[in-house]
Amino acid sequence: MLTPSLPDLVPDVPGKGRSILLAWEMGEGFAHAARLLWLARRLIRSGWRPIVAARDPATLRDAYDAEGIDVFPAPPHEPCFTGPPPFRAASYADVMGICGYADRDRLAALVTAWDALLAQHAPAAIIADYSPLLSLAAFRRIPVIPIGDGFVVPPELPEGGFPPLGARQPDVWPPSDLLANA
């Protein structure tokens, strides 16, 4: 199977230069930062200028610095679940709820924070690793390529919605309410 190169998938956008924002806003650990670093190195070789918005900018900071890649913090957000612990997501929709989609005001503030970063950096495109809030902020304005495993980029079911995350249980938030907030 032939895989097109990223420059073929994301043509230059007039007036925006050749920068691509690589972003990681949710999730813990090394894998997100390592995946973005791997992509950033390849983008540099293809003539692009990657910039990185990271949930934890300290993760792999030395490796990013060695490549001359600018890294800055993604807008921080706190979970908005107020029920009794522990939080148990029924599907990816509940994950979206806890990250901000369940609270319209919080969601608006997070999208506004991403809007400010997008205006400041003016990327031609975005590669989003577990970055649903950024994806909403960029919707219909800047091309977004979501990356990750089946958890962070879940498949849509034929009947709509998302697959369950384990044994079937009621949604914490009705998906229609989350969509209405977006």
PDB file of C-alpha atoms in Angstrom, residues 78-164:
ATOM      1  CA  GLU A  78      -9.281  20.164  34.666  1.00  0.00           C
ATOM      2  CA  PRO A  79     -11.817  17.327  34.536  1.00  0.00           C
ATOM      3  CA  CYS A  80     -15.381  18.562  34.938  1.00  0.00           C
ATOM      4  CA  PHE A  81     -16.852  15.427  36.521  1.00  0.00           C
ATOM      5  CA  THR A  82     -18.632  16.258  39.774  1.00  0.00           C
ATOM      6  CA  GLY A  83     -20.169  12.883  40.573  1.00  0.00           C
ATOM      7  CA  PRO A  84     -18.973  10.367  43.138  1.00  0.00           C
ATOM      8  CA  PRO A  85     -15.625   8.708  42.388  1.00  0.00           C
ATOM      9  CA  PRO A  86     -14.487   6.798  40.553  1.00  0.00           C
ATOM     10  CA  PHE A  87     -15.336   8.225  37.139  1.00  0.00           C
ATOM     11  CA  ARG A  88     -16.116   5.397  34.692  1.00  0.00           C
ATOM     12  CA  ALA A  89     -16.615   6.382  31.081  1.00  0.00           C
ATOM     13  CA  ALA A  90     -19.160   4.334  29.159  1.00  0.00           C
ATOM     14  CA  SER A  91     -17.784   5.499  25.800  1.00  0.00           C
ATOM     15  CA  TYR A  92     -15.528   8.098  24.246  1.00  0.00           C
ATOM     16  CA  ALA A  93     -18.431  10.547  24.522  1.00  0.00           C
ATOM     17  CA  ASP A  94     -17.977  10.469  28.310  1.00  0.00           C
ATOM     18  CA  VAL A  95     -14.254  11.107  27.864  1.00  0.00           C
ATOM     19  CA  MET A  96     -15.219  14.197  25.857  1.00  0.00           C
ATOM     20  CA  GLY A  97     -17.600  15.174  28.635  1.00  0.00           C
ATOM     21  CA  ILE A  98     -14.976  15.030  31.361  1.00  0.00           C
ATOM     22  CA  CYS A  99     -12.439  16.992  29.270  1.00  0.00           C
ATOM     23  CA  GLY A 100     -14.788  19.941  28.877  1.00  0.00           C
ATOM     24  CA  TYR A 101     -17.668  19.212  26.526  1.00  0.00           C
ATOM     25  CA  ALA A 102     -20.080  18.724  29.478  1.00  0.00           C
ATOM     26  CA  ASP A 103     -19.729  22.339  30.610  1.00  0.00           C
ATOM     27  CA  ARG A 104     -20.571  24.900  27.921  1.00  0.00           C
ATOM     28  CA  ASP A 105     -18.728  27.777  29.664  1.00  0.00           C
ATOM     29  CA  ARG A 106     -15.615  25.714  30.322  1.00  0.00           C
ATOM     30  CA  LEU A 107     -15.661  24.437  26.747  1.00  0.00           C
ATOM     31  CA  ALA A 108     -15.956  27.985  25.384  1.00  0.00           C
ATOM     32  CA  ALA A 109     -12.986  29.124  27.506  1.00  0.00           C
ATOM     33  CA  LEU A 110     -10.834  26.217  26.292  1.00  0.00           C
ATOM     34  CA  VAL A 111     -11.731  26.799  22.647  1.00  0.00           C
ATOM     35  CA  THR A 112     -10.941  30.511  23.103  1.00  0.00           C
ATOM     36  CA  ALA A 113      -7.525  29.607  24.552  1.00  0.00           C
ATOM     37  CA  TRP A 114      -6.814  27.365  21.558  1.00  0.00           C
ATOM     38  CA  ASP A 115      -8.055  30.116  19.213  1.00  0.00           C
ATOM     39  CA  ALA A 116      -5.470  32.492  20.683  1.00  0.00           C
ATOM     40  CA  LEU A 117      -2.669  29.973  20.115  1.00  0.00           C
ATOM     41  CA  LEU A 118      -3.859  29.292  16.570  1.00  0.00           C
ATOM     42  CA  ALA A 119      -3.901  33.030  15.826  1.00  0.00           C
ATOM     43  CA  GLN A 120      -0.426  33.447  17.321  1.00  0.00           C
ATOM     44  CA  HIS A 121       1.185  30.548  15.413  1.00  0.00           C
ATOM     45  CA  ALA A 122      -0.989  30.456  12.246  1.00  0.00           C
ATOM     46  CA  PRO A 123      -0.262  26.827  11.286  1.00  0.00           C
ATOM     47  CA  ALA A 124      -1.053  25.565   7.789  1.00  0.00           C
ATOM     48  CA  ALA A 125      -2.341  22.341   9.360  1.00  0.00           C
ATOM     49  CA  ILE A 126      -2.633  20.501  12.663  1.00  0.00           C
ATOM     50  CA  ILE A 127      -1.642  16.981  13.623  1.00  0.00           C
ATOM     51  CA  ALA A 128      -3.685  16.230  16.738  1.00  0.00           C
ATOM     52  CA  ASP A 129      -2.754  13.420  19.131  1.00  0.00           C
ATOM     53  CA  TYR A 130      -5.586  13.077  21.666  1.00  0.00           C
ATOM     54  CA  SER A 131      -6.577  16.717  21.170  1.00  0.00           C
ATOM     55  CA  PRO A 132     -10.374  16.926  20.913  1.00  0.00           C
ATOM     56  CA  LEU A 133     -10.629  20.502  22.183  1.00  0.00           C
ATOM     57  CA  LEU A 134      -8.105  21.776  19.653  1.00  0.00           C
ATOM     58  CA  SER A 135      -9.921  19.849  16.933  1.00  0.00           C
ATOM     59  CA  LEU A 136     -13.117  21.693  17.848  1.00  0.00           C
ATOM     60  CA  ALA A 137     -11.324  25.062  17.865  1.00  0.00           C
ATOM     61  CA  ALA A 138      -9.887  24.420  14.388  1.00  0.00           C
ATOM     62  CA  PHE A 139     -13.074  22.940  12.927  1.00  0.00           C
ATOM     63  CA  ARG A 140     -13.671  24.103   9.341  1.00  0.00           C
ATOM     64  CA  ARG A 141     -10.784  26.607   9.531  1.00  0.00           C
ATOM     65  CA  ILE A 142      -7.543  24.639   9.638  1.00  0.00           C
ATOM     66  CA  PRO A 143      -7.031  21.084   8.355  1.00  0.00           C
ATOM     67  CA  VAL A 144      -6.705  18.612  11.259  1.00  0.00           C
ATOM     68  CA  ILE A 145      -5.162  15.157  10.997  1.00  0.00           C
ATOM     69  CA  PRO A 146      -6.068  13.140  14.117  1.00  0.00           C
ATOM     70  CA  ILE A 147      -3.524  10.495  15.105  1.00  0.00           C
ATOM     71  CA  GLY A 148      -3.314   7.887  17.827  1.00  0.00           C
ATOM     72  CA  ASP A 149      -4.545   4.464  18.733  1.00  0.00           C
ATOM     73  CA  GLY A 150      -8.127   3.206  18.722  1.00  0.00           C
ATOM     74  CA  PHE A 151      -8.810   4.810  22.085  1.00  0.00           C
ATOM     75  CA  VAL A 152      -7.832   8.381  21.221  1.00  0.00           C
ATOM     76  CA  VAL A 153      -9.198   8.157  17.653  1.00  0.00           C
ATOM     77  CA  PRO A 154     -12.150   5.790  18.102  1.00  0.00           C
ATOM     78  CA  PRO A 155     -14.103   4.451  15.178  1.00  0.00           C
ATOM     79  CA  GLU A 156     -17.650   5.651  14.675  1.00  0.00           C
ATOM     80  CA  LEU A 157     -20.251   2.917  14.866  1.00  0.00           C
ATOM     81  CA  PRO A 158     -22.462   2.369  11.807  1.00  0.00           C
ATOM     82  CA  GLU A 159     -25.500   3.398  13.853  1.00  0.00           C
ATOM     83  CA  GLY A 160     -23.660   6.483  15.156  1.00  0.00           C
ATOM     84  CA  GLY A 161     -21.948   7.171  18.419  1.00  0.00           C
ATOM     85  CA  PHE A 162     -18.850   5.507  19.812  1.00  0.00           C
ATOM     86  CA  PRO A 163     -18.066   1.931  20.828  1.00  0.00           C
ATOM     87  CA  PRO A 164     -18.435   1.110  24.532  1.00  0.00           C
TER      88      PRO A 164
END
